Amino acid sequence: MRATARLTQISTLALLMVAATMLPGGAAGAVPTINPNARAAVVDQDTAKFTAAVGKTDYLVITNNSTMVMFDVNYPITPGPGCVNAAGDPTIAICYPTDVAAVLAHVGDGNDTVVISTDIHVTDVEVHGGSGNDLLKNQPHKSYLTVKLFGEAGDDYLVDHWWGEHESLLYGGDGDDHLSCPDPVSNGYSAMVGGNGADTFAGKCEVDYSDRTTHVNISVDGIANDGAPGEGDNVLTSVGGVLGGSGDDVLSSTVSALLIGNGGTDWLFGSDFNDTLWAYDGAGGDIVSGGYGNDSCSVDAGDSVSFCE
């Protein structure tokens, strides 16, 4: 009898514990609530921040004027501090930083699209694609702007247009990415960094391998055999130049090009056109050959130089 009573007490207690986990705010084992909306808020007084909801495929347009930043996405946004929804439209958030200076967007998972509008007047925009195959695009504009587009995981397409003064960094991250800066820069430095994967580089920005510490072989010829052995990057002939890493690199081109060896004992080979070859790094041992054309070569005393003006 005592054993039966004891079992009854244990069973009753177990049922009460299970029931507790089913109540709002219950004990361990409760399933957290996931906000189905995106979020927008002002952080650090001068930055408008957008954070996508989990599991959404975002189509986000970012624009602003001298007093506000607007996020327009394809599902509702929950406004946080410093932000409100547009009248009658929960898919638009308008944020009012104290000093309108920067925009930060994280679109998370999903195959997302982010467009930075031509009507943008902040000085800094940073977009993170997260996982998924994303399109991150900066539209042409005239105001001075620093843009950073991070594709992160997935096979991403990063495009940066600009007019006038501009600086940009396109970083593909993991995956087979396509990076492009179609328009020539008039002032400021702009670079494309592929990251892991077989990446394609097009447009007028420099291709930047400066984070590499081992050998890379880059040929500006539109053939997918660039980067580390077996990497399969493709540097198209339209790019503005190539910057090597700290390893012993081989840089060459079939068109007029800017080739910068950076550190290491590098081999730089120009085209049959007018090239700029830069092997000056404070140490000798580089091999520099301009090829035909009127070439400009910057070298150290111990470098081997030929066919340079």
Short mmCIF file of C-alpha atoms in Angstrom, two decimals, residues 8-307:
data_model
loop_
_atom_site.label_atom_id
_atom_site.label_comp_id
_atom_site.label_asym_id
_atom_site.label_seq_id
_atom_site.Cartn_x
_atom_site.Cartn_y
_atom_site.Cartn_z
CA THR A 8 0.98 7.90 -7.08
CA GLN A 9 2.81 10.88 -5.54
CA ILE A 10 5.69 10.58 -8.03
CA SER A 11 3.28 10.33 -11.00
CA THR A 12 1.35 13.39 -9.81
CA LEU A 13 4.58 15.39 -9.41
CA ALA A 14 5.75 14.39 -12.90
CA LEU A 15 2.45 15.51 -14.43
CA LEU A 16 2.70 18.85 -12.64
CA MET A 17 6.26 19.37 -13.96
CA VAL A 18 5.19 18.59 -17.54
CA ALA A 19 2.24 20.96 -17.22
CA ALA A 20 4.54 23.71 -15.93
CA THR A 21 6.69 23.53 -19.05
CA MET A 22 3.59 24.05 -21.18
CA LEU A 23 2.61 27.30 -19.48
CA PRO A 24 3.87 30.71 -20.71
CA GLY A 25 7.21 31.40 -19.06
CA GLY A 26 7.31 27.78 -17.82
CA ALA A 27 10.30 25.87 -16.49
CA ALA A 28 13.12 24.20 -18.38
CA GLY A 29 12.14 22.81 -21.76
CA ALA A 30 9.93 25.73 -22.77
CA VAL A 31 10.14 26.58 -26.49
CA PRO A 32 11.32 30.18 -27.02
CA THR A 33 9.16 32.46 -29.10
CA ILE A 34 10.74 33.52 -32.43
CA ASN A 35 9.84 37.00 -33.62
CA PRO A 36 8.49 36.63 -37.19
CA ASN A 37 9.27 40.27 -37.95
CA ALA A 38 12.47 42.05 -38.87
CA ARG A 39 13.82 44.62 -36.42
CA ALA A 40 15.07 48.17 -36.89
CA ALA A 41 16.68 50.37 -34.27
CA VAL A 42 19.07 53.27 -33.75
CA VAL A 43 22.33 52.21 -32.08
CA ASP A 44 25.23 54.37 -30.88
CA GLN A 45 23.10 57.46 -31.69
CA ASP A 46 24.40 57.76 -35.27
CA THR A 47 23.69 54.32 -36.79
CA ALA A 48 20.44 52.87 -38.12
CA LYS A 49 20.49 49.06 -37.86
CA PHE A 50 18.32 46.48 -39.64
CA THR A 51 18.20 42.83 -38.53
CA ALA A 52 16.23 40.31 -40.57
CA ALA A 53 13.89 37.74 -39.07
CA VAL A 54 15.00 34.10 -39.01
CA GLY A 55 13.88 32.00 -41.96
CA LYS A 56 12.91 34.89 -44.23
CA THR A 57 13.99 35.65 -47.79
CA ASP A 58 14.54 39.39 -47.68
CA TYR A 59 14.16 42.01 -50.39
CA LEU A 60 15.46 45.11 -48.64
CA VAL A 61 15.85 48.64 -50.01
CA ILE A 62 17.82 51.18 -47.97
CA THR A 63 17.47 54.92 -48.49
CA ASN A 64 17.76 58.09 -46.42
CA ASN A 65 17.88 61.88 -46.30
CA SER A 66 19.58 64.33 -43.94
CA THR A 67 17.31 63.44 -40.99
CA MET A 68 16.27 59.80 -41.34
CA VAL A 69 17.09 56.32 -42.68
CA MET A 70 14.36 54.17 -44.25
CA PHE A 71 14.30 50.37 -44.44
CA ASP A 72 11.73 48.92 -46.86
CA VAL A 73 11.46 45.12 -46.81
CA ASN A 74 8.91 42.54 -47.99
CA TYR A 75 7.44 41.65 -44.56
CA PRO A 76 6.68 43.52 -41.31
CA ILE A 77 9.37 45.29 -39.29
CA THR A 78 9.17 45.74 -35.53
CA PRO A 79 10.59 49.20 -34.76
CA GLY A 80 12.98 49.56 -31.84
CA PRO A 81 14.45 52.65 -30.17
CA GLY A 82 14.63 55.61 -32.53
CA CYS A 83 12.49 54.02 -35.25
CA VAL A 84 8.79 53.96 -36.25
CA ASN A 85 6.74 52.25 -38.92
CA ALA A 86 5.55 54.30 -41.86
CA ALA A 87 1.90 55.31 -41.58
CA GLY A 88 -0.24 52.37 -42.68
CA ASP A 89 2.72 50.23 -43.78
CA PRO A 90 4.40 47.88 -41.27
CA THR A 91 6.94 46.75 -43.89
CA ILE A 92 8.68 50.15 -43.76
CA ALA A 93 10.69 51.39 -40.79
CA ILE A 94 11.90 54.98 -40.54
CA CYS A 95 14.77 55.61 -38.13
CA TYR A 96 15.91 58.95 -36.76
CA PRO A 97 19.52 58.83 -35.52
CA THR A 98 20.76 61.86 -33.59
CA ASP A 99 23.50 62.24 -36.19
CA VAL A 100 22.64 60.48 -39.46
CA ALA A 101 26.00 58.92 -40.29
CA ALA A 102 25.84 55.16 -40.82
CA VAL A 103 23.68 52.20 -41.82
CA LEU A 104 24.20 48.57 -40.75
CA ALA A 105 22.14 45.67 -42.13
CA HIS A 106 22.21 41.93 -41.38
CA VAL A 107 19.87 39.89 -43.58
CA GLY A 108 20.78 36.48 -42.15
CA ASP A 109 19.67 33.21 -43.72
CA GLY A 110 17.84 32.88 -47.03
CA ASN A 111 18.65 33.98 -50.57
CA ASP A 112 18.38 37.70 -49.91
CA THR A 113 18.53 40.88 -51.99
CA VAL A 114 19.71 44.20 -50.59
CA VAL A 115 19.68 47.40 -52.66
CA ILE A 116 21.34 50.58 -51.43
CA SER A 117 19.34 53.33 -53.11
CA THR A 118 20.71 56.20 -55.18
CA ASP A 119 19.15 58.51 -52.56
CA ILE A 120 21.66 57.75 -49.81
CA HIS A 121 23.41 60.50 -47.87
CA VAL A 122 25.12 58.77 -44.94
CA THR A 123 28.90 58.35 -44.98
CA ASP A 124 29.09 54.62 -44.13
CA VAL A 125 26.98 51.64 -45.20
CA GLU A 126 27.75 48.06 -44.15
CA VAL A 127 25.70 45.04 -45.27
CA HIS A 128 26.13 41.39 -44.19
CA GLY A 129 24.48 38.75 -46.35
CA GLY A 130 24.73 35.82 -43.93
CA SER A 131 24.03 32.32 -45.22
CA GLY A 132 22.26 31.83 -48.54
CA ASN A 133 22.97 33.00 -52.07
CA ASP A 134 22.61 36.76 -51.78
CA LEU A 135 22.59 39.78 -54.10
CA LEU A 136 24.03 42.89 -52.44
CA LYS A 137 23.93 45.95 -54.67
CA ASN A 138 24.99 49.56 -54.22
CA GLN A 139 23.24 51.82 -56.72
CA PRO A 140 25.02 54.79 -58.38
CA HIS A 141 25.10 58.01 -56.38
CA LYS A 142 27.17 61.19 -56.19
CA SER A 143 27.73 61.76 -52.48
CA TYR A 144 30.90 60.58 -50.73
CA LEU A 145 30.30 57.13 -49.29
CA THR A 146 32.20 54.21 -47.79
CA VAL A 147 30.46 50.93 -48.63
CA LYS A 148 31.29 47.49 -47.21
CA LEU A 149 29.45 44.50 -48.64
CA PHE A 150 30.05 41.10 -46.98
CA GLY A 151 28.54 38.15 -48.82
CA GLU A 152 29.55 35.64 -46.12
CA ALA A 153 28.36 32.01 -46.63
CA GLY A 154 26.77 31.01 -49.94
CA ASP A 155 27.36 31.85 -53.59
CA ASP A 156 26.86 35.60 -53.54
CA TYR A 157 26.71 38.39 -56.11
CA LEU A 158 28.16 41.70 -54.90
CA VAL A 159 27.88 44.80 -57.09
CA ASP A 160 29.09 48.30 -56.30
CA HIS A 161 28.31 51.29 -58.53
CA TRP A 162 29.52 54.78 -57.76
CA TRP A 163 29.93 58.28 -59.12
CA GLY A 164 32.42 60.78 -57.74
CA GLU A 165 34.33 60.18 -54.51
CA HIS A 166 33.84 56.73 -53.08
CA GLU A 167 35.51 53.91 -51.14
CA SER A 168 34.32 50.34 -51.05
CA LEU A 169 35.18 46.84 -49.90
CA LEU A 170 33.49 43.84 -51.49
CA TYR A 171 34.22 40.67 -49.49
CA GLY A 172 32.75 37.46 -50.85
CA GLY A 173 33.46 35.13 -47.92
CA ASP A 174 32.76 31.40 -48.26
CA GLY A 175 31.24 30.15 -51.50
CA ASP A 176 31.73 30.80 -55.21
CA ASP A 177 31.08 34.53 -55.40
CA HIS A 178 30.88 37.12 -58.17
CA LEU A 179 32.26 40.56 -57.28
CA SER A 180 31.96 43.57 -59.56
CA CYS A 181 32.57 47.34 -59.56
CA PRO A 182 31.39 48.38 -63.03
CA ASP A 183 32.27 52.09 -62.79
CA PRO A 184 35.74 53.70 -62.56
CA VAL A 185 36.66 55.31 -59.26
CA SER A 186 37.55 59.01 -59.37
CA ASN A 187 38.85 59.32 -55.81
CA GLY A 188 39.28 56.81 -52.99
CA TYR A 189 40.37 53.17 -52.75
CA SER A 190 38.06 50.30 -53.65
CA ALA A 191 38.91 46.60 -53.47
CA MET A 192 37.44 43.15 -54.01
CA VAL A 193 38.39 40.27 -51.69
CA GLY A 194 37.11 36.85 -52.68
CA GLY A 195 37.64 34.71 -49.59
CA ASN A 196 37.19 30.94 -49.81
CA GLY A 197 35.75 29.38 -52.94
CA ALA A 198 36.12 29.89 -56.69
CA ASP A 199 35.37 33.58 -57.09
CA THR A 200 35.00 35.81 -60.15
CA PHE A 201 36.23 39.42 -60.21
CA ALA A 202 34.99 42.01 -62.70
CA GLY A 203 34.83 45.80 -63.03
CA LYS A 204 37.28 48.53 -62.11
CA CYS A 205 38.22 47.83 -58.46
CA GLU A 206 41.51 46.25 -57.45
CA VAL A 207 41.54 42.54 -56.65
CA ASP A 208 43.06 42.20 -53.18
CA TYR A 209 44.92 39.05 -52.05
CA SER A 210 46.85 40.89 -49.32
CA ASP A 211 45.46 38.62 -46.58
CA ARG A 212 47.15 35.58 -48.15
CA THR A 213 50.36 34.34 -46.54
CA THR A 214 51.12 31.54 -49.00
CA HIS A 215 51.77 31.52 -52.74
CA VAL A 216 49.10 32.74 -55.17
CA ASN A 217 49.26 32.81 -58.96
CA ILE A 218 47.12 35.52 -60.56
CA SER A 219 46.79 36.07 -64.31
CA VAL A 220 44.56 38.91 -65.49
CA ASP A 221 43.19 37.04 -68.50
CA GLY A 222 39.61 35.90 -67.79
CA ILE A 223 40.59 32.27 -67.19
CA ALA A 224 39.47 30.52 -63.99
CA ASN A 225 42.90 29.40 -62.77
CA ASP A 226 43.76 32.13 -60.24
CA GLY A 227 44.46 32.18 -56.51
CA ALA A 228 46.03 29.36 -54.51
CA PRO A 229 46.66 26.04 -56.32
CA GLY A 230 43.28 24.53 -57.21
CA GLU A 231 41.27 27.51 -55.95
CA GLY A 232 39.81 28.39 -59.36
CA ASP A 233 39.34 32.15 -59.04
CA ASN A 234 38.78 34.10 -62.26
CA VAL A 235 40.23 37.62 -62.59
CA LEU A 236 38.66 39.25 -65.64
CA THR A 237 40.56 41.69 -67.85
CA SER A 238 38.42 44.66 -66.77
CA VAL A 239 39.77 44.87 -63.19
CA GLY A 240 41.68 47.91 -61.95
CA GLY A 241 44.68 45.97 -60.66
CA VAL A 242 45.91 43.09 -58.50
CA LEU A 243 47.50 43.22 -55.04
CA GLY A 244 49.41 40.11 -53.98
CA GLY A 245 49.94 38.70 -50.50
CA SER A 246 52.98 38.17 -48.30
CA GLY A 247 53.94 34.89 -49.98
CA ASP A 248 56.01 34.31 -53.11
CA ASP A 249 53.43 35.26 -55.73
CA VAL A 250 53.26 35.23 -59.52
CA LEU A 251 51.25 38.10 -61.04
CA SER A 252 50.77 38.55 -64.78
CA SER A 253 48.39 40.11 -67.28
CA THR A 254 47.35 39.94 -70.92
CA VAL A 255 46.06 43.54 -70.87
CA SER A 256 47.36 46.85 -69.53
CA ALA A 257 47.39 46.37 -65.75
CA LEU A 258 48.52 47.46 -62.31
CA LEU A 259 50.33 44.59 -60.54
CA ILE A 260 51.54 45.02 -56.94
CA GLY A 261 53.66 42.25 -55.49
CA ASN A 262 53.38 43.23 -51.82
CA GLY A 263 55.63 41.09 -49.56
CA GLY A 264 57.55 37.95 -50.49
CA THR A 265 59.78 37.12 -53.46
CA ASP A 266 57.42 37.83 -56.33
CA TRP A 267 57.41 37.46 -60.10
CA LEU A 268 55.62 40.26 -61.96
CA PHE A 269 55.05 39.97 -65.71
CA GLY A 270 53.44 42.77 -67.71
CA SER A 271 51.50 42.57 -70.95
CA ASP A 272 52.27 43.84 -74.44
CA PHE A 273 50.64 47.12 -73.41
CA ASN A 274 51.45 49.88 -70.90
CA ASP A 275 51.68 48.37 -67.41
CA THR A 276 52.50 49.54 -63.89
CA LEU A 277 54.49 46.97 -61.91
CA TRP A 278 55.25 47.56 -58.24
CA ALA A 279 57.79 45.29 -56.54
CA TYR A 280 59.18 47.88 -54.12
CA ASP A 281 58.81 46.35 -50.66
CA GLY A 282 62.16 47.09 -48.98
CA ALA A 283 63.67 43.73 -49.91
CA GLY A 284 65.27 42.46 -53.09
CA GLY A 285 64.84 39.19 -54.93
CA ASP A 286 61.76 39.98 -57.02
CA ILE A 287 61.72 39.35 -60.77
CA VAL A 288 60.03 42.10 -62.78
CA SER A 289 59.49 42.12 -66.54
CA GLY A 290 57.39 44.78 -68.21
CA GLY A 291 57.01 43.17 -71.60
CA TYR A 292 56.32 45.34 -74.63
CA GLY A 293 54.78 48.78 -74.23
CA ASN A 294 55.77 51.73 -72.05
CA ASP A 295 55.91 50.19 -68.59
CA SER A 296 56.48 51.80 -65.19
CA CYS A 297 58.35 49.59 -62.70
CA SER A 298 59.02 50.39 -59.03
CA VAL A 299 61.67 48.04 -57.63
CA ASP A 300 64.29 47.53 -54.91
CA ALA A 301 68.03 47.51 -55.54
CA GLY A 302 68.21 43.71 -55.40
CA ASP A 303 65.36 43.02 -57.82
CA SER A 304 65.85 41.64 -61.34
CA VAL A 305 64.34 44.05 -63.88
CA SER A 306 63.79 43.87 -67.63
CA PHE A 307 61.68 45.63 -70.26
#
